[in-house]
Short mmCIF file of C-alpha atoms and ligand atoms in Angstrom, two decimals:
data_model
loop_
_atom_site.label_atom_id
_atom_site.label_comp_id
_atom_site.label_asym_id
_atom_site.label_seq_id
_atom_site.Cartn_x
_atom_site.Cartn_y
_atom_site.Cartn_z
CA UNK A 1 -18.66 32.76 -14.29
CA UNK A 2 -15.34 34.63 -14.66
CA UNK A 3 -14.02 37.19 -12.19
CA UNK A 4 -11.68 40.11 -11.73
CA UNK A 5 -10.05 40.34 -8.30
CA UNK A 6 -8.73 43.69 -7.14
CA UNK A 7 -5.59 43.26 -5.03
CA UNK A 8 -6.37 43.81 -1.40
CA UNK A 9 -4.94 42.42 1.84
CA UNK A 10 -7.25 40.06 3.77
CA UNK A 11 -8.06 40.67 7.42
CA UNK A 12 -10.30 38.84 9.85
CA UNK A 13 -11.35 35.43 11.14
CA UNK A 14 -12.33 32.46 9.04
CA UNK A 15 -14.14 29.35 10.18
CA UNK A 16 -12.28 26.58 8.35
CA UNK A 17 -14.77 24.24 6.58
CA UNK A 18 -15.09 20.57 7.55
CA UNK A 19 -12.54 18.14 6.15
CA UNK A 20 -13.73 16.75 2.83
CA UNK A 21 -11.57 13.64 3.22
CA UNK A 22 -12.95 12.86 6.67
CA UNK A 23 -16.53 13.60 5.61
CA UNK A 24 -16.29 11.13 2.66
CA UNK A 25 -15.03 8.47 5.05
CA UNK A 26 -17.59 9.13 7.78
CA UNK A 27 -20.47 8.99 5.29
CA UNK A 28 -19.20 5.70 3.89
CA UNK A 29 -18.59 4.06 7.28
CA UNK A 30 -21.97 5.21 8.64
CA UNK A 31 -23.65 3.87 5.50
CA UNK A 32 -22.00 0.48 5.99
CA UNK A 33 -22.97 0.31 9.69
CA UNK A 34 -25.88 -1.71 11.00
CA UNK A 35 -27.87 1.11 12.58
CA UNK A 36 -28.33 4.88 12.66
CA UNK A 37 -25.48 7.37 12.80
CA UNK A 38 -25.29 11.14 12.86
CA UNK A 39 -22.51 13.06 11.15
CA UNK A 40 -22.16 16.66 12.27
CA UNK A 41 -20.35 19.57 10.63
CA UNK A 42 -21.06 18.81 7.00
CA UNK A 43 -20.63 21.21 4.09
CA UNK A 44 -22.34 20.20 0.87
CA UNK A 45 -19.50 20.47 -1.61
CA UNK A 46 -20.01 18.73 -4.97
CA UNK A 47 -17.62 15.93 -3.94
CA UNK A 48 -19.51 15.27 -0.72
CA UNK A 49 -22.83 15.37 -2.59
CA UNK A 50 -21.38 12.74 -4.92
CA UNK A 51 -20.55 10.37 -2.06
CA UNK A 52 -23.97 10.91 -0.46
CA UNK A 53 -25.72 10.12 -3.78
CA UNK A 54 -23.47 7.12 -4.35
CA UNK A 55 -24.43 5.57 -1.03
CA UNK A 56 -28.10 6.39 -1.67
CA UNK A 57 -27.77 4.53 -4.97
CA UNK A 58 -26.79 1.42 -2.96
CA UNK A 59 -29.98 1.80 -0.91
CA UNK A 60 -28.71 3.78 2.10
CA UNK A 61 -31.25 6.10 3.73
CA UNK A 62 -29.52 9.45 4.22
CA UNK A 63 -31.38 12.48 5.58
CA UNK A 64 -29.68 15.79 4.86
CA UNK A 65 -30.04 18.76 7.21
CA UNK A 66 -28.38 22.16 7.21
CA UNK A 67 -25.00 21.02 8.53
CA UNK A 68 -25.52 17.43 9.61
CA UNK A 69 -26.63 14.06 8.24
CA UNK A 70 -28.66 11.20 9.65
CA UNK A 71 -27.66 7.91 8.08
CA UNK A 72 -29.39 4.57 8.44
CA UNK A 73 -27.03 1.89 7.18
CA UNK A 74 -29.47 -0.99 7.61
CA UNK A 75 -30.83 -0.43 4.09
CA UNK A 76 -27.45 -0.43 2.30
CA UNK A 77 -26.96 -3.02 -0.47
CA UNK A 78 -30.72 -3.29 -1.03
CA UNK A 79 -30.06 -2.67 -4.73
CA UNK A 80 -27.80 -4.76 -6.91
CA UNK A 81 -28.31 -2.68 -10.05
CA UNK A 82 -27.44 0.96 -9.82
CA UNK A 83 -25.99 4.06 -11.43
CA UNK A 84 -23.37 6.03 -9.53
CA UNK A 85 -22.44 9.51 -10.75
CA UNK A 86 -19.15 10.53 -9.11
CA UNK A 87 -19.17 14.06 -10.63
CA UNK A 88 -15.46 14.95 -10.54
CA UNK A 89 -14.58 13.24 -7.27
CA UNK A 90 -11.66 10.82 -7.43
CA UNK A 91 -12.25 9.83 -3.81
CA UNK A 92 -15.89 8.92 -4.46
CA UNK A 93 -14.99 6.83 -7.50
CA UNK A 94 -12.07 4.95 -5.99
CA UNK A 95 -13.80 4.38 -2.66
CA UNK A 96 -17.10 3.29 -4.20
CA UNK A 97 -15.84 0.84 -6.84
CA UNK A 98 -14.90 -1.95 -4.38
CA UNK A 99 -17.76 -1.10 -2.00
CA UNK A 100 -20.35 -1.32 -4.78
CA UNK A 101 -19.36 -4.94 -5.53
CA UNK A 102 -19.24 -6.28 -1.98
CA UNK A 103 -22.48 -8.07 -2.93
CA UNK A 104 -23.13 -9.51 -6.41
CA UNK A 105 -23.91 -6.36 -8.41
CA UNK A 106 -24.35 -4.66 -11.73
CA UNK A 107 -23.06 -1.10 -11.39
CA UNK A 108 -22.64 1.76 -13.84
CA UNK A 109 -20.19 4.53 -12.87
CA UNK A 110 -20.20 7.91 -14.59
CA UNK A 111 -18.42 11.17 -13.87
CA UNK A 112 -17.44 14.51 -15.33
CA UNK A 113 -14.48 16.76 -16.02
CA UNK A 114 -11.15 15.02 -15.94
CA UNK A 115 -12.31 12.08 -13.81
CA UNK A 116 -12.34 9.63 -16.73
CA UNK A 117 -8.69 10.43 -17.41
CA UNK A 118 -7.52 9.72 -13.86
CA UNK A 119 -6.09 6.20 -13.34
CA UNK A 120 -8.29 3.21 -12.46
CA UNK A 121 -6.14 0.37 -13.84
CA UNK A 122 -5.27 -0.82 -10.34
CA UNK A 123 -8.89 -1.96 -10.07
CA UNK A 124 -9.04 -3.34 -13.64
CA UNK A 125 -6.16 -5.65 -12.72
CA UNK A 126 -8.14 -6.97 -9.74
CA UNK A 127 -11.22 -7.45 -11.96
CA UNK A 128 -9.11 -9.52 -14.40
CA UNK A 129 -7.71 -11.65 -11.57
CA UNK A 130 -11.14 -12.23 -10.00
CA UNK A 131 -13.17 -12.68 -13.20
CA UNK A 132 -15.26 -9.61 -12.52
CA UNK A 133 -16.82 -8.29 -15.73
CA UNK A 134 -16.13 -4.69 -16.74
CA UNK A 135 -16.47 -2.42 -19.70
CA UNK A 136 -15.06 1.09 -19.89
CA UNK A 137 -14.30 3.91 -22.27
CA UNK A 138 -10.97 5.68 -22.62
CA UNK A 139 -10.87 9.24 -21.23
CA UNK A 140 -14.54 9.58 -20.20
CA UNK A 141 -15.87 7.90 -17.12
CA UNK A 142 -18.44 5.40 -18.32
CA UNK A 143 -17.69 2.14 -16.51
CA UNK A 144 -19.89 -0.94 -16.17
CA UNK A 145 -18.97 -3.56 -13.55
CA UNK A 146 -20.72 -6.90 -13.08
CA UNK A 147 -19.74 -9.37 -10.40
CA UNK A 148 -18.61 -9.62 -6.82
CA UNK A 149 -15.39 -8.78 -4.99
CA UNK A 150 -13.75 -11.79 -3.34
CA UNK A 151 -11.48 -11.92 -0.32
CA UNK A 152 -7.83 -12.73 -1.01
CA UNK A 153 -4.41 -11.19 -1.53
CA UNK A 154 -4.09 -7.86 -3.31
CA UNK A 155 -0.84 -6.38 -4.63
CA UNK A 156 -1.32 -2.63 -4.90
CA UNK A 157 1.23 0.04 -5.91
CA UNK A 158 1.73 2.73 -3.29
CA UNK A 159 2.58 5.52 -5.70
CA UNK A 160 -0.43 5.89 -8.01
CA UNK A 161 -3.18 6.88 -5.58
CA UNK A 162 -3.73 5.96 -1.94
CA UNK A 163 -7.46 6.05 -2.74
CA UNK A 164 -7.28 2.49 -4.15
CA UNK A 165 -5.93 1.23 -0.84
CA UNK A 166 -8.57 3.14 1.12
CA UNK A 167 -11.33 1.79 -1.14
CA UNK A 168 -10.23 -1.79 -0.49
CA UNK A 169 -9.85 -1.12 3.24
CA UNK A 170 -13.52 -0.08 3.38
CA UNK A 171 -14.81 -3.07 1.41
CA UNK A 172 -12.67 -6.07 2.42
CA UNK A 173 -13.76 -6.27 6.11
CA UNK A 174 -17.31 -6.94 4.87
CA UNK A 175 -16.37 -10.06 2.87
CA UNK A 176 -16.56 -13.61 4.20
CA UNK A 177 -12.87 -14.52 4.10
CA UNK A 178 -9.70 -12.80 5.30
CA UNK A 179 -7.64 -10.60 3.00
CA UNK A 180 -4.19 -9.08 2.74
CA UNK A 181 -3.14 -5.91 0.88
CA UNK A 182 0.55 -5.82 -0.04
CA UNK A 183 2.02 -2.46 -1.03
CA UNK A 184 4.45 -2.99 -3.91
CA UNK A 185 6.06 0.47 -4.28
CA UNK A 186 6.82 3.37 -1.91
CA UNK A 187 3.63 4.57 -0.25
CA UNK A 188 2.69 8.18 -1.04
CA UNK A 189 -0.21 10.15 0.51
CA UNK A 190 0.25 7.94 3.58
CA UNK A 191 -1.66 10.41 5.78
CA UNK A 192 -4.83 9.52 3.88
CA UNK A 193 -4.39 5.85 4.80
CA UNK A 194 -4.15 6.97 8.43
CA UNK A 195 -7.45 8.84 8.02
CA UNK A 196 -9.08 5.68 6.64
CA UNK A 197 -7.74 3.49 9.44
CA UNK A 198 -8.78 6.07 12.05
CA UNK A 199 -12.33 6.26 10.65
CA UNK A 200 -12.64 2.45 10.44
CA UNK A 201 -11.64 2.17 14.12
CA UNK A 202 -14.22 4.82 14.97
CA UNK A 203 -16.89 2.62 13.36
CA UNK A 204 -15.66 -0.57 15.02
CA UNK A 205 -13.63 -2.09 12.17
CA UNK A 206 -10.06 -3.16 12.88
CA UNK A 207 -7.23 -3.53 10.36
CA UNK A 208 -3.76 -4.84 11.18
CA UNK A 209 -1.25 -2.35 9.78
CA UNK A 210 2.17 -3.96 9.27
CA UNK A 211 4.24 -0.82 8.93
CA UNK A 212 2.26 0.34 5.85
CA UNK A 213 3.82 -2.56 3.88
CA UNK A 214 0.96 -4.98 4.45
CA UNK A 215 -2.55 -4.61 5.76
CA UNK A 216 -4.25 -7.68 7.22
CA UNK A 217 -8.03 -7.55 7.03
CA UNK A 218 -10.27 -9.99 8.85
CA UNK A 219 -13.48 -10.67 6.97
CA UNK A 220 -16.94 -10.78 8.49
CA UNK A 221 -16.52 -7.56 10.47
CA UNK A 222 -19.53 -5.42 11.33
CA UNK A 223 -19.43 -1.64 11.12
CA UNK A 224 -20.97 -0.13 14.28
CA UNK A 225 -23.07 3.04 14.02
CA UNK A 226 -21.52 6.12 15.58
CA UNK A 227 -22.06 9.86 15.99
CA UNK A 228 -19.19 11.76 14.49
CA UNK A 229 -18.10 15.40 14.26
CA UNK A 230 -16.02 16.24 11.17
CA UNK A 231 -12.99 18.34 12.09
CA UNK A 232 -11.69 21.31 10.09
CA UNK A 233 -9.95 20.74 6.77
CA UNK A 234 -6.19 21.30 6.64
CA UNK A 235 -6.11 21.21 2.83
CA UNK A 236 -8.40 24.28 2.85
CA UNK A 237 -6.69 25.83 5.87
CA UNK A 238 -3.47 25.84 3.81
CA UNK A 239 -4.84 28.68 1.65
CA UNK A 240 -5.22 30.94 4.68
CA UNK A 241 -1.94 29.77 6.24
CA UNK A 242 -0.14 30.82 3.05
CA UNK A 243 -2.19 34.04 3.04
CA UNK A 244 -0.70 34.70 6.50
CA UNK A 245 2.80 33.95 5.25
CA UNK A 246 2.26 36.59 2.54
CA UNK A 247 1.35 39.27 5.09
CA UNK A 248 -2.44 38.90 5.29
CA UNK A 249 -3.93 39.09 8.77
CA UNK A 250 -6.14 35.95 8.84
CA UNK A 251 -7.03 33.98 11.96
CA UNK A 252 -8.17 30.38 11.38
CA UNK A 253 -10.85 28.98 13.65
CA UNK A 254 -11.53 25.30 14.32
CA UNK A 255 -8.13 23.70 13.57
CA UNK A 256 -7.25 20.51 15.43
CA UNK A 257 -3.47 20.57 15.69
CA UNK A 258 -3.38 16.88 16.73
CA UNK A 259 -5.09 15.85 13.50
CA UNK A 260 -4.00 12.87 11.38
CA UNK A 261 -4.52 14.95 8.22
CA UNK A 262 -1.26 14.90 6.24
CA UNK A 263 -1.89 18.41 4.90
CA UNK A 264 -1.10 19.78 8.35
CA UNK A 265 2.42 19.66 6.88
CA UNK A 266 1.63 23.13 5.47
CA UNK A 267 2.47 24.50 8.92
CA UNK A 268 5.85 22.71 9.12
CA UNK A 269 6.78 23.85 5.62
CA UNK A 270 5.89 27.50 6.30
CA UNK A 271 7.77 27.38 9.62
CA UNK A 272 10.82 26.01 7.81
CA UNK A 273 10.48 28.93 5.40
CA UNK A 274 10.69 31.42 8.27
CA UNK A 275 7.08 31.89 9.45
CA UNK A 276 5.61 31.22 12.85
CA UNK A 277 2.27 29.74 13.90
CA UNK A 278 0.75 31.76 16.71
CA UNK A 279 -2.40 31.28 18.79
CA UNK A 280 -4.64 34.35 18.46
CA UNK A 281 -8.29 35.20 19.24
CA UNK A 282 -9.35 31.57 19.85
CA UNK A 283 -7.70 30.50 16.62
CA UNK A 284 -4.34 30.25 14.89
CA UNK A 285 -2.54 32.49 12.51
CA UNK A 286 0.62 32.26 10.47
CA UNK A 287 2.81 35.20 11.32
CA UNK A 288 5.00 36.15 8.36
CA UNK A 289 8.78 36.10 8.54
CA UNK A 290 11.37 36.71 5.85
CA UNK A 291 10.36 33.89 3.52
CA UNK A 292 13.36 31.77 2.62
CA UNK A 293 13.61 28.98 0.02
CA UNK A 294 13.84 25.38 1.17
CA UNK A 295 13.53 21.91 -0.33
CA UNK A 296 10.04 20.44 -0.12
CA UNK A 297 9.00 16.81 -0.57
CA UNK A 298 5.44 16.85 -1.92
CA UNK A 299 4.89 13.09 -2.00
CA UNK A 300 2.77 13.00 1.15
CA UNK A 301 0.79 16.22 0.74
CA UNK A 302 -0.07 16.71 -2.95
CA UNK A 303 -3.16 18.89 -2.44
CA UNK A 304 -1.36 21.79 -0.73
CA UNK A 305 1.46 22.05 -3.27
CA UNK A 306 -0.12 24.66 -5.62
CA UNK A 307 -0.64 27.15 -2.77
CA UNK A 308 2.67 26.32 -1.07
CA UNK A 309 4.36 26.98 -4.44
CA UNK A 310 2.85 30.47 -4.31
CA UNK A 311 4.65 31.16 -1.02
CA UNK A 312 7.85 29.80 -2.61
CA UNK A 313 7.43 32.20 -5.56
CA UNK A 314 7.85 35.09 -3.10
CA UNK A 315 10.70 33.57 -1.05
CA UNK A 316 14.36 34.52 -1.09
CA UNK A 317 16.34 31.92 -3.04
CA UNK A 318 15.50 28.89 -5.15
CA UNK A 319 12.98 26.30 -3.94
CA UNK A 320 12.88 22.72 -5.19
CA UNK A 321 9.55 20.93 -4.73
CA UNK A 322 10.25 17.26 -5.32
CA UNK A 323 8.31 14.00 -5.82
CA UNK A 324 5.22 15.66 -7.23
CA UNK A 325 4.68 13.76 -10.50
CA UNK A 326 1.27 12.64 -9.17
CA UNK A 327 0.05 16.25 -9.26
CA UNK A 328 -0.41 15.63 -12.98
CA UNK A 329 -3.28 13.19 -12.33
CA UNK A 330 -5.51 15.44 -10.24
CA UNK A 331 -8.37 17.68 -11.47
CA UNK A 332 -5.87 19.17 -13.92
CA UNK A 333 -2.15 18.70 -14.45
CA UNK A 334 -1.41 20.70 -11.30
CA UNK A 335 2.35 20.56 -11.81
CA UNK A 336 2.19 22.29 -15.20
CA UNK A 337 -0.69 24.56 -14.17
CA UNK A 338 1.05 25.84 -11.02
CA UNK A 339 4.24 26.64 -12.94
CA UNK A 340 2.26 28.37 -15.67
CA UNK A 341 0.25 30.50 -13.21
CA UNK A 342 3.35 31.59 -11.25
CA UNK A 343 5.01 32.69 -14.51
CA UNK A 344 1.88 34.44 -15.79
CA UNK A 345 1.59 36.42 -12.56
CA UNK A 346 5.20 37.60 -12.83
CA UNK A 347 7.08 34.94 -10.86
CA UNK A 348 9.78 32.56 -12.10
CA UNK A 349 9.09 28.82 -12.08
CA UNK A 350 10.24 25.84 -14.10
CA UNK A 351 8.65 22.43 -14.53
CA UNK A 352 10.46 19.08 -14.45
CA UNK A 353 8.87 15.65 -14.86
CA UNK A 354 8.58 15.03 -11.12
CA UNK A 355 9.46 18.43 -9.63
CA UNK A 356 9.20 22.20 -9.86
CA UNK A 357 11.94 24.73 -9.35
CA UNK A 358 10.89 28.19 -8.22
CA UNK A 359 13.16 31.22 -8.15
CA UNK A 360 11.82 33.70 -5.64
CA UNK A 361 10.90 37.25 -6.74
CA UNK A 362 10.09 40.29 -4.61
CA UNK A 363 6.58 40.94 -5.98
CA UNK A 364 3.98 39.51 -8.32
CA UNK A 365 2.31 41.62 -11.00
CA UNK A 366 -1.10 39.99 -11.65
CA UNK A 367 -2.81 39.28 -14.98
CA UNK A 368 -5.10 36.77 -16.64
CA UNK A 369 -4.95 33.16 -15.48
CA UNK A 370 -6.98 30.01 -15.97
CA UNK A 371 -8.53 28.02 -13.15
CA UNK A 372 -8.08 24.89 -15.32
CA UNK A 373 -11.51 23.99 -13.86
CA UNK A 374 -9.59 23.03 -10.71
CA UNK A 375 -10.79 24.30 -7.32
CA UNK A 376 -7.31 24.29 -5.79
CA UNK A 377 -5.89 26.36 -8.65
CA UNK A 378 -8.69 28.97 -8.41
CA UNK A 379 -8.26 29.30 -4.63
CA UNK A 380 -4.48 29.60 -4.96
CA UNK A 381 -4.99 32.37 -7.56
CA UNK A 382 -7.33 34.21 -5.18
CA UNK A 383 -4.67 34.17 -2.45
CA UNK A 384 -2.04 35.26 -5.02
CA UNK A 385 -4.18 38.31 -5.88
CA UNK A 386 -3.69 39.66 -2.35
CA UNK A 387 0.00 40.32 -3.12
CA UNK A 388 -0.23 41.35 -6.81
CA UNK A 389 0.25 44.91 -8.09
CA UNK A 390 -2.52 44.62 -10.67
CA UNK A 391 -5.84 42.82 -10.92
CA UNK A 392 -6.05 39.04 -11.32
CA UNK A 393 -8.61 37.75 -13.82
CA UNK A 394 -9.79 34.14 -13.40
CA UNK A 395 -11.86 32.41 -16.09
CA UNK A 396 -14.08 30.25 -13.85
CA UNK A 397 -14.76 30.94 -10.20
CA UNK A 398 -17.42 28.27 -9.70
CA UNK A 399 -15.02 25.30 -9.74
CA UNK A 400 -14.36 25.91 -6.01
CA UNK A 401 -17.73 24.22 -5.37
CA UNK A 402 -15.97 20.88 -5.79
CA UNK A 403 -14.53 21.15 -2.29
CA UNK A 404 -15.32 24.57 -0.73
CA UNK A 405 -18.60 26.11 -1.90
CA UNK A 406 -18.40 28.97 0.62
CA UNK A 407 -14.88 30.00 -0.44
CA UNK A 408 -15.83 33.27 -2.22
CA UNK A 409 -18.20 34.23 0.58
CA UNK A 410 -15.35 33.75 3.07
CA UNK A 411 -12.95 35.61 0.78
CA UNK A 412 -15.34 38.61 0.69
CA UNK A 413 -15.88 38.46 4.46
CA UNK A 414 -12.12 38.80 4.86
CA UNK A 415 -12.18 41.93 2.69
CA UNK A 416 -11.48 40.37 -0.73
CA UNK A 417 -12.92 42.44 -3.58
CA UNK A 418 -14.02 40.98 -6.91
CA UNK A 419 -16.41 41.50 -9.82
CA UNK A 420 -18.03 38.69 -11.75
CA UNK A 421 -18.59 38.66 -15.49
CA UNK A 422 -19.52 36.23 -18.24
CA UNK A 423 -16.51 35.16 -20.29
CA UNK A 424 -16.89 36.80 -23.70
CA UNK A 425 -18.48 40.00 -22.24
O1 S3P B 501 -8.11 9.81 0.37
C1 S3P B 501 -8.35 11.01 0.22
O2 S3P B 501 -9.25 11.61 0.84
C2 S3P B 501 -7.50 11.77 -0.74
C3 S3P B 501 -6.30 11.27 -1.14
C4 S3P B 501 -5.34 12.03 -1.99
O3 S3P B 501 -5.28 11.40 -3.24
P1 S3P B 501 -4.01 10.46 -3.68
O4 S3P B 501 -3.91 9.36 -2.73
O5 S3P B 501 -4.37 10.07 -5.05
O6 S3P B 501 -2.83 11.37 -3.60
C5 S3P B 501 -5.75 13.49 -2.17
O7 S3P B 501 -5.07 14.06 -3.26
C6 S3P B 501 -7.23 13.63 -2.38
O8 S3P B 501 -7.60 14.98 -2.53
C7 S3P B 501 -8.00 13.09 -1.19
C1 PEP B 502 -7.66 15.65 -5.76
C2 PEP B 502 -8.70 16.01 -5.01
O1 PEP B 502 -9.81 15.26 -4.76
P1 PEP B 502 -10.26 13.88 -5.44
O2 PEP B 502 -9.04 13.07 -5.70
O3 PEP B 502 -11.17 13.27 -4.46
O4 PEP B 502 -10.97 14.25 -6.72
C3 PEP B 502 -8.68 17.32 -4.32
O5 PEP B 502 -9.62 17.58 -3.55
O6 PEP B 502 -7.75 18.11 -4.52
#
């Protein structure tokens, strides 16, 4: 469904949804544990549904309630032949590939959207080294794997996706022998490795972290069941933090400021740009200042860059956002898409191979933009509409379901005004 958003300032309180990254990890760890766990504060986004179905495909009993899950890991790995549909979730795919072959298995992975175009070669290299059979198609996710993952030494690049490292960190403790992961290039998205290590500890699995250069994994470890509450999501909070920076009056409820989530960096960046985080009405709010350009390193927080770029588009001066080549391998080419949207809305942005350069303007005009079927682009465009002179038309509003199915409901609750229509009407 397409939509027309009428520019309007947002005002009110928003309950930030549970962290998608932490929910993926909790569901996986609980499913690998010998016993029953409860995971509270769950929102059924498409990505989280994908991870739940993936674990069910391996035999895990998962009972889904309104906002919590009961998981009995004792039945996991009951099946050695299964189909896993990852939808469009990179996390589900890259976490589940090594987990699915902890026992001798015959697995078929499928997915949709751009997932088949996102890199997986790091795993293909391991399959070649370990004589694990695999068959895949270019550009669409249709991957057959036959075999079993073996303990050993793994050389993994740090600058393709941290999800490969996380996937191995979940699987290797379950194998008989000891393993070592060696990181062969600068580690990006490091905060996500911290989330993995934190969740493993929570479920009784210990990894030796040698300064993020090497990870030593003892085999034969046993995941312990645990009750876990999923904290609020900083990648989603970033939309409302930027909304605050642009003069909207939005209070965020539920944020844990001592989180390990790397996307908390949104606060530091906005403070560097002249804003202030204030405690208000049992929550937090970004209080706008005179937005000033700065240099931003996006290597550790790729998911917040599209919306941060929006704040930069309305800052005084020229912003350089650097080390963001990996934005091109997300749900869309987010580097190109962000630059295109800023320009279409009346801003001034330029794309480089690994960076974007944004010249601040005083106001944005509005206009027609694409969501590129990417939840983070659609949500960034919604926040942009609050400071545009004219309406913003988005081709597909439903893509937000990938990570934040209640986004439009929250947007309306905060006073956002939009009409839906079928494209072609
Ligand atoms: O581990 C995770 O939960 C994630 C890791 C990041 O991916 P990369 O490591 O590929 O940057 C991030 O973009 C993604 O949305 C979630
Ligand atoms: C890139 C994202 O997720 P994933 O890699 O899990 O598809 C995201 O949520 O922005």
